[in-house]
Tab-separated table of C-alpha atoms in Angstrom:
chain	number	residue	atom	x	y	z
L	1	UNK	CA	0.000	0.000	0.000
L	2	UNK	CA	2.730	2.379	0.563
L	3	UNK	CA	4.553	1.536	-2.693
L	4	UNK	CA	1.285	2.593	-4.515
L	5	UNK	CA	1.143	5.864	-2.401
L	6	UNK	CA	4.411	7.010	-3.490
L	7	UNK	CA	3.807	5.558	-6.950
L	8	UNK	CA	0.835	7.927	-7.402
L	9	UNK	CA	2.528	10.773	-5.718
L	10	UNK	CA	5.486	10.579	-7.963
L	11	UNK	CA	2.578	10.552	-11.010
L	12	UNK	CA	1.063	13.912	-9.549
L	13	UNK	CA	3.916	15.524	-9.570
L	14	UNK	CA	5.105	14.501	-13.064
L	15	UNK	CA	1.854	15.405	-13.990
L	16	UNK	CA	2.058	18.856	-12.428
L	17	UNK	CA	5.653	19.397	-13.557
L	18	UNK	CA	4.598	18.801	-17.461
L	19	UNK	CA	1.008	20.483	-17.677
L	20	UNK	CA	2.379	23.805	-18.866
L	21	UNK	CA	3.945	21.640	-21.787
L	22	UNK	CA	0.878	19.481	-22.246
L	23	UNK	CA	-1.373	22.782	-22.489
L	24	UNK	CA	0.940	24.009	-25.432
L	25	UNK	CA	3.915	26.335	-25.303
L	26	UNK	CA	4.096	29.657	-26.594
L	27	UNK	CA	6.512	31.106	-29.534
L	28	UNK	CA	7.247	34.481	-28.181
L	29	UNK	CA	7.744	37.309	-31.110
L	30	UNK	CA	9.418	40.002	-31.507
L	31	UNK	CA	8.631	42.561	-34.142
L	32	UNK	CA	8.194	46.077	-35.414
L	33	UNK	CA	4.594	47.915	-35.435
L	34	UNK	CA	2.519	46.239	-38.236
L	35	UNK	CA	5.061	43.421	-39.123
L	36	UNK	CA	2.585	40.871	-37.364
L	37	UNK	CA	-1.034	41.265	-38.146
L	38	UNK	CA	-3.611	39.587	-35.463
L	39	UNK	CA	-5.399	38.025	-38.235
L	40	UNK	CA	-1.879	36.279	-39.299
L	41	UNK	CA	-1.433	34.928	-35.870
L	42	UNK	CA	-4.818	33.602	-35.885
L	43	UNK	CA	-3.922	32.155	-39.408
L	44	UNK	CA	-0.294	30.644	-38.080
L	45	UNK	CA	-1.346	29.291	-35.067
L	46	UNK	CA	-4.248	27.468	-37.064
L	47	UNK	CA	-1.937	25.988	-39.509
L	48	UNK	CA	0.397	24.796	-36.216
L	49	UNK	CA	-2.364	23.305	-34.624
L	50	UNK	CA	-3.461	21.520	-37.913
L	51	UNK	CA	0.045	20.190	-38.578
L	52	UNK	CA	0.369	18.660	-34.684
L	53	UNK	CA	2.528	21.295	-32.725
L	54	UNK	CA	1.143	22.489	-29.801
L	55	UNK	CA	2.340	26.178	-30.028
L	56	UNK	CA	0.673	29.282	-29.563
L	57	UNK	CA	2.250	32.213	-31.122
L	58	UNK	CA	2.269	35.733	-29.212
L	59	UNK	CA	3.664	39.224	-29.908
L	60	UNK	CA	5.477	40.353	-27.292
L	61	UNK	CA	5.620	44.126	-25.714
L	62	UNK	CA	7.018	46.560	-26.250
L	63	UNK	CA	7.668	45.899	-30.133
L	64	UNK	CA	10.843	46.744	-31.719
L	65	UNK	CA	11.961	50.545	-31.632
L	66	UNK	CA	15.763	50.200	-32.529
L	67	UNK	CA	18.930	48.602	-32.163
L	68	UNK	CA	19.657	49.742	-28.358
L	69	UNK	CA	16.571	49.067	-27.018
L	70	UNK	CA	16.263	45.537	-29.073
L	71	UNK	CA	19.558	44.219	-27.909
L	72	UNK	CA	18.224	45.237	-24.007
L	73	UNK	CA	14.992	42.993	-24.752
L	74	UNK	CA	16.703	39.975	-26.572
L	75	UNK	CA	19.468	40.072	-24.274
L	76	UNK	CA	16.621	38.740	-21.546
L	77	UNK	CA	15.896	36.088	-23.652
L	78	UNK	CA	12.381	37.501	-23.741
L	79	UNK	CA	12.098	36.353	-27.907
L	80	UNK	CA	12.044	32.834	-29.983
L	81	UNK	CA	11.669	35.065	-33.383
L	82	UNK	CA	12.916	38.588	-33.904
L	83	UNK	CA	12.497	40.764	-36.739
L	84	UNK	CA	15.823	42.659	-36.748
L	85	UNK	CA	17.168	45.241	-39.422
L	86	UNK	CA	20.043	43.938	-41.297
L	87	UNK	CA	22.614	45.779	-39.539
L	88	UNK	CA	21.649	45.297	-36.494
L	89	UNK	CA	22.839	41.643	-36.092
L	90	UNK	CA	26.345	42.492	-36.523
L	91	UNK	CA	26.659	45.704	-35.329
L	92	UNK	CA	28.963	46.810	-32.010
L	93	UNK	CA	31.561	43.607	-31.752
L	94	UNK	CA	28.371	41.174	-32.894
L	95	UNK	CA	26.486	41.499	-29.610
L	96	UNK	CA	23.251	41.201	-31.225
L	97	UNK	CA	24.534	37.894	-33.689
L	98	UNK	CA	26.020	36.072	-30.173
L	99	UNK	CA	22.600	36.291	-29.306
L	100	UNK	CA	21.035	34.668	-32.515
L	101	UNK	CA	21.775	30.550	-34.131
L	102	UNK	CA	22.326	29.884	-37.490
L	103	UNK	CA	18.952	29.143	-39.493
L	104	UNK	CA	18.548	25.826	-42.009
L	105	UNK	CA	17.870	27.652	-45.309
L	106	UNK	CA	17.512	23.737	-46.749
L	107	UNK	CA	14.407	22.797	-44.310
L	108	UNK	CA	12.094	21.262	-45.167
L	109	UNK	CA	9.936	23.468	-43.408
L	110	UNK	CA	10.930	26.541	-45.445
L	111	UNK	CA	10.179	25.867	-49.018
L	112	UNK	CA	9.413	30.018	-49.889
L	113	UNK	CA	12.919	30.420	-48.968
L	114	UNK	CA	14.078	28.823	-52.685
L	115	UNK	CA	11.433	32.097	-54.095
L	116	UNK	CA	12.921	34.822	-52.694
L	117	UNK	CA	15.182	37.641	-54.423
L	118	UNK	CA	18.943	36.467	-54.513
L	119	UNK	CA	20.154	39.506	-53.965
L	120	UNK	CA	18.474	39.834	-50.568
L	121	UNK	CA	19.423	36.125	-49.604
L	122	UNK	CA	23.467	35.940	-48.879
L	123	UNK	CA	24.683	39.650	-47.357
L	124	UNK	CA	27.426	38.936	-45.461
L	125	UNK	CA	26.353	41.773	-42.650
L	126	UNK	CA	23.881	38.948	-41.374
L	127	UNK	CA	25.871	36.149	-41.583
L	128	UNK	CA	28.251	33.878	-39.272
L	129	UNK	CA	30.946	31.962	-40.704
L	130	UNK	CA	29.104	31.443	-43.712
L	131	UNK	CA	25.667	30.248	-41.857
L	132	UNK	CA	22.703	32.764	-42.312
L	133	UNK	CA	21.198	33.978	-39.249
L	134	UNK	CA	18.849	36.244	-41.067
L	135	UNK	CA	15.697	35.516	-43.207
L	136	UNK	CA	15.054	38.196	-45.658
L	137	UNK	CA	11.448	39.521	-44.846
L	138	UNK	CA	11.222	43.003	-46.684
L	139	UNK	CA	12.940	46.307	-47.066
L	140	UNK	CA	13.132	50.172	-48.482
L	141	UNK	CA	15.100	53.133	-49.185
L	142	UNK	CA	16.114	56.432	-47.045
L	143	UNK	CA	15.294	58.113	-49.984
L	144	UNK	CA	13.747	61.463	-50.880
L	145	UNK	CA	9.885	62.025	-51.961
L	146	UNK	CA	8.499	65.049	-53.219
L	147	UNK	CA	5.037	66.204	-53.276
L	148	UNK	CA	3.592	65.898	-56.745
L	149	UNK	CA	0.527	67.937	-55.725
L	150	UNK	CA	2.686	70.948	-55.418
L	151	UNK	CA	5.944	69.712	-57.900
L	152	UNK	CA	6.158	69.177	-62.221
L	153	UNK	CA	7.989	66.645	-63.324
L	154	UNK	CA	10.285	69.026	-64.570
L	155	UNK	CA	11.746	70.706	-61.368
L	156	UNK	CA	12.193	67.362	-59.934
L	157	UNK	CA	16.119	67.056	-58.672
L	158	UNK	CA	17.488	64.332	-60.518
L	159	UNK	CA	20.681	63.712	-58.662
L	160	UNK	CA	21.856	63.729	-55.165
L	161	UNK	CA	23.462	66.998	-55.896
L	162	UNK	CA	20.615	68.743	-56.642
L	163	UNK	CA	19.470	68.688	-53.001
L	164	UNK	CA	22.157	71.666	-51.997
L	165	UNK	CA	20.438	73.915	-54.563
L	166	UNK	CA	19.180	77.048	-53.284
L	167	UNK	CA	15.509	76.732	-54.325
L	168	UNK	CA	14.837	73.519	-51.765
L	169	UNK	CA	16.164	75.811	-48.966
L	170	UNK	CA	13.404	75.494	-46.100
L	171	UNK	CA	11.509	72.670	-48.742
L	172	UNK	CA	13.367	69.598	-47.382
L	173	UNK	CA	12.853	67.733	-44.396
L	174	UNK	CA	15.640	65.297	-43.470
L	175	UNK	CA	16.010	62.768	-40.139
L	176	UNK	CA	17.321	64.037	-37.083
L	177	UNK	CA	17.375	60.290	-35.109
L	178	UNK	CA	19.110	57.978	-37.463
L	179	UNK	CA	21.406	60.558	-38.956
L	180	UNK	CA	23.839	57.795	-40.892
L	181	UNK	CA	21.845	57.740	-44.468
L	182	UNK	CA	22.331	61.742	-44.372
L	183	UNK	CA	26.097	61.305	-44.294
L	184	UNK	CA	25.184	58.507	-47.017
L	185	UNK	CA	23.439	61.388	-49.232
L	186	UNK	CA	26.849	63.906	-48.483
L	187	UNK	CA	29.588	61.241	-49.496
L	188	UNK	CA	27.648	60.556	-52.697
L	189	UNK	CA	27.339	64.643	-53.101
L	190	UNK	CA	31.180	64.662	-52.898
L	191	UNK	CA	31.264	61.229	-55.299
L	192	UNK	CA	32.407	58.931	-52.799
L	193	UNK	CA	30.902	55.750	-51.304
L	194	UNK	CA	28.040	56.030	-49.402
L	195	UNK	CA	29.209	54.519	-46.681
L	196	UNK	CA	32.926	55.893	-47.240
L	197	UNK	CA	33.038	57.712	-43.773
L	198	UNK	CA	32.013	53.904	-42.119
L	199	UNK	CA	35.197	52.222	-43.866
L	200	UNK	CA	37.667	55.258	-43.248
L	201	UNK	CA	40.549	55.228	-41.352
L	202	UNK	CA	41.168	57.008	-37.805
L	203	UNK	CA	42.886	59.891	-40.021
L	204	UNK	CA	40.243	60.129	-42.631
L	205	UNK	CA	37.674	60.396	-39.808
L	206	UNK	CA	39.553	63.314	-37.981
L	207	UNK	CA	39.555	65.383	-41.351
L	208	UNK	CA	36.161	64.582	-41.856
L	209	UNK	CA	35.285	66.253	-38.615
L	210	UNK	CA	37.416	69.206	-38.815
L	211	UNK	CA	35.237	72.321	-39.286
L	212	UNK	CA	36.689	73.407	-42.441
L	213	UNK	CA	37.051	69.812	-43.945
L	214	UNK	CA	35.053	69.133	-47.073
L	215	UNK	CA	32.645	66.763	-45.084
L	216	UNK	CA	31.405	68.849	-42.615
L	217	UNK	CA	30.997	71.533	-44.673
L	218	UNK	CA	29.182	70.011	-47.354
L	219	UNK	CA	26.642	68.723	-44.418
L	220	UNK	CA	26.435	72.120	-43.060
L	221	UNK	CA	25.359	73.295	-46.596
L	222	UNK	CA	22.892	70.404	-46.636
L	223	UNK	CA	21.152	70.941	-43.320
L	224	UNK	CA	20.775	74.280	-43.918
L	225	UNK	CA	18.560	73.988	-46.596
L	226	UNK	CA	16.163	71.739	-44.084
L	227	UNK	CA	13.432	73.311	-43.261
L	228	UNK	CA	12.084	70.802	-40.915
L	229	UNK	CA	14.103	67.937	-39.506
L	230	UNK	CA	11.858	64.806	-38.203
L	231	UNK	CA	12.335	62.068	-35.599
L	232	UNK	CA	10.442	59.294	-35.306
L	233	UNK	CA	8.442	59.816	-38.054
L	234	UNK	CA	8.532	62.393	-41.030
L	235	UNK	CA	5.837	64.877	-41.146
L	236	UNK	CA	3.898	64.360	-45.132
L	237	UNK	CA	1.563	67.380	-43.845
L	238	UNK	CA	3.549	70.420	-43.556
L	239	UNK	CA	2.560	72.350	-46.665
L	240	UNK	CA	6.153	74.122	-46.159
L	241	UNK	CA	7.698	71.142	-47.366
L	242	UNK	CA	7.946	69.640	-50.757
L	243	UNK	CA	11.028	67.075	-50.608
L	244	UNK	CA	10.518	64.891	-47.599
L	245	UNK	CA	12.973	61.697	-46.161
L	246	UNK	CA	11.304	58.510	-45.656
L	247	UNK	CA	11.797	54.398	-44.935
L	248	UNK	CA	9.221	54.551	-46.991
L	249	UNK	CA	6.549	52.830	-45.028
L	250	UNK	CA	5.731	56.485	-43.742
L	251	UNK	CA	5.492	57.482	-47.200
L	252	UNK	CA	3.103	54.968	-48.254
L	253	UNK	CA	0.720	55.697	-45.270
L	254	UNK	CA	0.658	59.012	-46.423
L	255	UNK	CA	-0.334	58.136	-49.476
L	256	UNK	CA	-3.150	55.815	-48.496
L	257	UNK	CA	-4.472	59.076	-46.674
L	258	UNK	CA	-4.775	60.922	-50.365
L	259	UNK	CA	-1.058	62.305	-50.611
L	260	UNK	CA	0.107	62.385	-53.636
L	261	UNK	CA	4.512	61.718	-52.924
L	262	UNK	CA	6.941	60.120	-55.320
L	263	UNK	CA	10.090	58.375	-54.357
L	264	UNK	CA	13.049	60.439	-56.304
L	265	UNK	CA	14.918	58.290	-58.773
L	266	UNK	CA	18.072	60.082	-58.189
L	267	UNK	CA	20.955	58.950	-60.235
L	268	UNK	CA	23.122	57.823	-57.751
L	269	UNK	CA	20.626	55.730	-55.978
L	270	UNK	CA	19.235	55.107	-52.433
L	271	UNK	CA	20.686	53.504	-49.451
L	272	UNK	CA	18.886	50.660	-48.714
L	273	UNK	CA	17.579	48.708	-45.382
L	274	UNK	CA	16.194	45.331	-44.855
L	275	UNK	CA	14.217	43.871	-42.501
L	276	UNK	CA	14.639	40.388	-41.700
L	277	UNK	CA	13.380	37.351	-39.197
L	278	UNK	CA	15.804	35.774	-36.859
L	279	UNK	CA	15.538	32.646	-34.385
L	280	UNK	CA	17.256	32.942	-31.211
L	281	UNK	CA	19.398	30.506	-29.074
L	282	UNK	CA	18.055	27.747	-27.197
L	283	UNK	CA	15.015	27.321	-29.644
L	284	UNK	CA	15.424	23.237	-30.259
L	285	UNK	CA	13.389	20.338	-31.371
L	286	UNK	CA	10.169	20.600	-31.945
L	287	UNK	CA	9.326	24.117	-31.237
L	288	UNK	CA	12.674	24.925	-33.597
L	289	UNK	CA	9.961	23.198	-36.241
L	290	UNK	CA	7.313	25.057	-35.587
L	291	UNK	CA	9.339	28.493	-35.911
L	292	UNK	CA	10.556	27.432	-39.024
L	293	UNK	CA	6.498	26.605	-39.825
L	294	UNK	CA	6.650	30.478	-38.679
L	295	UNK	CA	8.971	32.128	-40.697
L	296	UNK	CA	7.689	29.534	-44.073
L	297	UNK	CA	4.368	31.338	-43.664
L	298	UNK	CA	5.814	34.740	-43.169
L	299	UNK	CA	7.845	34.143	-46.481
L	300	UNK	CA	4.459	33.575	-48.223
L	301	UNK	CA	2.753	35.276	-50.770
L	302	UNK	CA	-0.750	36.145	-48.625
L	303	UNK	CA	1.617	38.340	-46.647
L	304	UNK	CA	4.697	39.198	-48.735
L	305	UNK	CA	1.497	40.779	-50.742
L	306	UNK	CA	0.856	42.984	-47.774
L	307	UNK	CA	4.395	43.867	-47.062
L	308	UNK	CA	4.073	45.709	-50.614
L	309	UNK	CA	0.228	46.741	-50.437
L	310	UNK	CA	0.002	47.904	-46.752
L	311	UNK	CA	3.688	49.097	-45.569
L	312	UNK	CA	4.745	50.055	-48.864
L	313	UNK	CA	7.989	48.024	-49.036
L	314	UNK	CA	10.079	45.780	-50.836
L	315	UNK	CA	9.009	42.382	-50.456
L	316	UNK	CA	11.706	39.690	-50.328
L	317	UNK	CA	9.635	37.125	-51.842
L	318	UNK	CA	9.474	36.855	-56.183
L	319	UNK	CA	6.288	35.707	-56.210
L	320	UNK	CA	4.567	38.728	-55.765
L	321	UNK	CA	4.410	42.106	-57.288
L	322	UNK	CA	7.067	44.516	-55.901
L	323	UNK	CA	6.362	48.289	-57.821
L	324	UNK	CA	9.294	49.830	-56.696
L	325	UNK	CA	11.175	46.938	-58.068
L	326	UNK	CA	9.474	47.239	-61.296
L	327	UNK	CA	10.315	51.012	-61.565
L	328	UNK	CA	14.207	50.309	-60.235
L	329	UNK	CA	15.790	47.058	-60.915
L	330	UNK	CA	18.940	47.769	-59.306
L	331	UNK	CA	17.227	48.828	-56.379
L	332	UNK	CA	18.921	46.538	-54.099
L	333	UNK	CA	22.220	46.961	-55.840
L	334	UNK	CA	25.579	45.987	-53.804
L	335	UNK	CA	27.205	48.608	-51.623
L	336	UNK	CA	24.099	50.258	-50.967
L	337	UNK	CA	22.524	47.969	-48.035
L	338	UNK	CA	23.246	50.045	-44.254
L	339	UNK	CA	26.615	47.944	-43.001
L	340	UNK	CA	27.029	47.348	-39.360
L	341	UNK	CA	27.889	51.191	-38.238
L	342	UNK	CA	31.560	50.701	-36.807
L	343	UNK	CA	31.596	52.343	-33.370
L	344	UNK	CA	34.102	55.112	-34.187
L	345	UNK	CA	32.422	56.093	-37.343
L	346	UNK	CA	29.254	56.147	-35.827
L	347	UNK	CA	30.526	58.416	-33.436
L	348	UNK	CA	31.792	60.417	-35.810
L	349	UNK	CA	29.246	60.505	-37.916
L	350	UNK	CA	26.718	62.031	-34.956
L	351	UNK	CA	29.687	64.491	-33.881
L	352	UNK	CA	29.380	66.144	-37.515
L	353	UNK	CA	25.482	65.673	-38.124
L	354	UNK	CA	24.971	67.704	-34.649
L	355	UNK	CA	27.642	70.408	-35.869
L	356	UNK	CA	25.836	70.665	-38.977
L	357	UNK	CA	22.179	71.525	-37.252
L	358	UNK	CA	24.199	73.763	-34.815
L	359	UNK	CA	25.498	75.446	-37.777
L	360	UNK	CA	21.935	75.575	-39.413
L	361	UNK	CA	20.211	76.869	-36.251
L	362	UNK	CA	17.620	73.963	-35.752
């Protein structure tokens, strides 16, 4: 009798220890403002259920704001699935990347991988000894859009260069937050790399920070012509302004709500961001499946569509219609993707933006 007792106490307590796993575990998400849709979780958790995991997939709080504040979260361990920017992952000695494992491109599990744009699939800014840990999930330009309510075809700048001209003075709004693609649009002005300042040496940096060096003048020039400078998100409804910075997911909001803005096809180009999907350390076994069921589904066309239609991005995927594509094949072209912002250059690169809007008075 008192073999049994401690028989069926031993099964309570197994059976206490392994109801939170019996009740179905939760995929934790971690994601920028509209990325995840709750009709999409509905759908994905559906789909889980039907193929036999027992996951439940939730978007955590607070969503994704930048690189600091992601690092703090995913540092906790808070997040199975992240949706980082590109540059993120290997940014400040790889902190972020430490924090991610390398993701089976070859699963079974993610056939939509083999349809998505090459050129998105093998940038070496998220990748590890030759293992991905990104997923391309879709992108944009910091580029330049000017009101076509207010602008002819004809006065449209067509080059980079064209921005410096007198008649934009107090028309253009520029980014005051994340300055780098502004130092981007000033290297190409001066017909260098756009990211020239982020490869330089210590010496080239200290000239290019020296008050009457050819790099902080030139931004000086540029941010005085700003008439407004925005921070977390540009501002389409100034009537002041008729050449306005964007992602371009603010852009196509705006839009949606009856603007009328075109993204400048300036000859030179656009730096270029993508956002991707990431799986985190100590995600194994089944529920490593069932993120990859995740990520498959995230990859497909019912909501690469809407990455186009309702964010006004790039989508990563080739089986659906991508406009800005269409109008700019080279839009993803090589040496234009944000790198990992090298600590000194990023310091660097703040030290002459700030001089620059001290200079301009704003």
């Amino acid at each position: 009798m008192q073999i049994m007792k401690l028989i069926a106490r031993a099964l309570t307590f197994f059976l206490l220890l392994t109801a939170p796993a019996l009740a179905g575990e939760t995929i934790n998400v971690f994601t920028w403002d509209g990325y995840v849709e709750p009709q999409e979780v509905t759908a994905i958790n559906k789909i889980l259920k039907e193929k036999g995991y027992d996951y439940t997939v939730t978007v955590i709080s607070p969503l994704a704001e930048g690189p600091e504040q992601m690092f703090t979260v995913l540092r906790k361990g808070k997040a199975d699935i992240s949706f980082l920017t590109l540059n993120y992952i290997n940014m400040q000695n790889r902190r972020i990347a430490q924090l991610l494992q390398p993701i089976n491109t070859s699963s079974p599990r993610l056939p939509n991988y083999q349809k998505l744009i090459p050129a998105m699939k093998d940038i070496p800014f998220g990748m590890d000894k030759g293992k991905h840990l990104y997923v391309p999930w879709g992108g944009g330009a910091y580029g330049i859009w000017a009101n076509m309510n207010v602008l002819e075809e004809g006065e449209l700048p067509k080059s980079i260069k064209d921005l410096w001209d007198s008649k934009w003075q107090g028309k253009l709004s520029l980014t005051n937050s994340q300055i780098q693609p502004n130092l981007a649009l000033v290297m190409m002005a001066l017909d260098k790399p756009p990211f020239a300042l982020n490869d330089a040496s210590r010496d080239e940096l200290r000239a290019a920070v020296r008050n009457d060096g050819e790099v902080q003048q030139k931004t000086n020039a540029l941010y005085a012509n700003v008439g407004k400078f925005w921070g977390g998100v540009p501002d389409f409804n100034d009537p002041t302004l008729q050449l306005v910075s964007s992602y371009g997911i603010a852009a196509a909001a705006a839009n949606k709500a009856g603007g009328n803005w075109k993204l400048l096809p300036l000859t030179e180009g656009n730096t270029v961001w993508l956002d991707t999907i990431n799986i985190h350390k100590g995600v194994s076994g089944k529920k490593l499946e069932a993120v990859e069921i995740f990520i498959n589904y995230w990859l497909s066309p019912p909501v690469q569509k809407r990455v186009v239609d309702g964010l006004g991005m790039v989508a990563a995927s080739t089986e659906v219609s991508n406009p800005l594509l269409d109008a700019d094949p080279n839009f993803f072209k090589e040496g234009f993707f944000w790198p990992p912002w090298k600590k000194q250059a990023d310091n660097i690169m703040l030290k002459i933006s700030k001089t620059a809007q001290k200079a301009a008075g704003k």
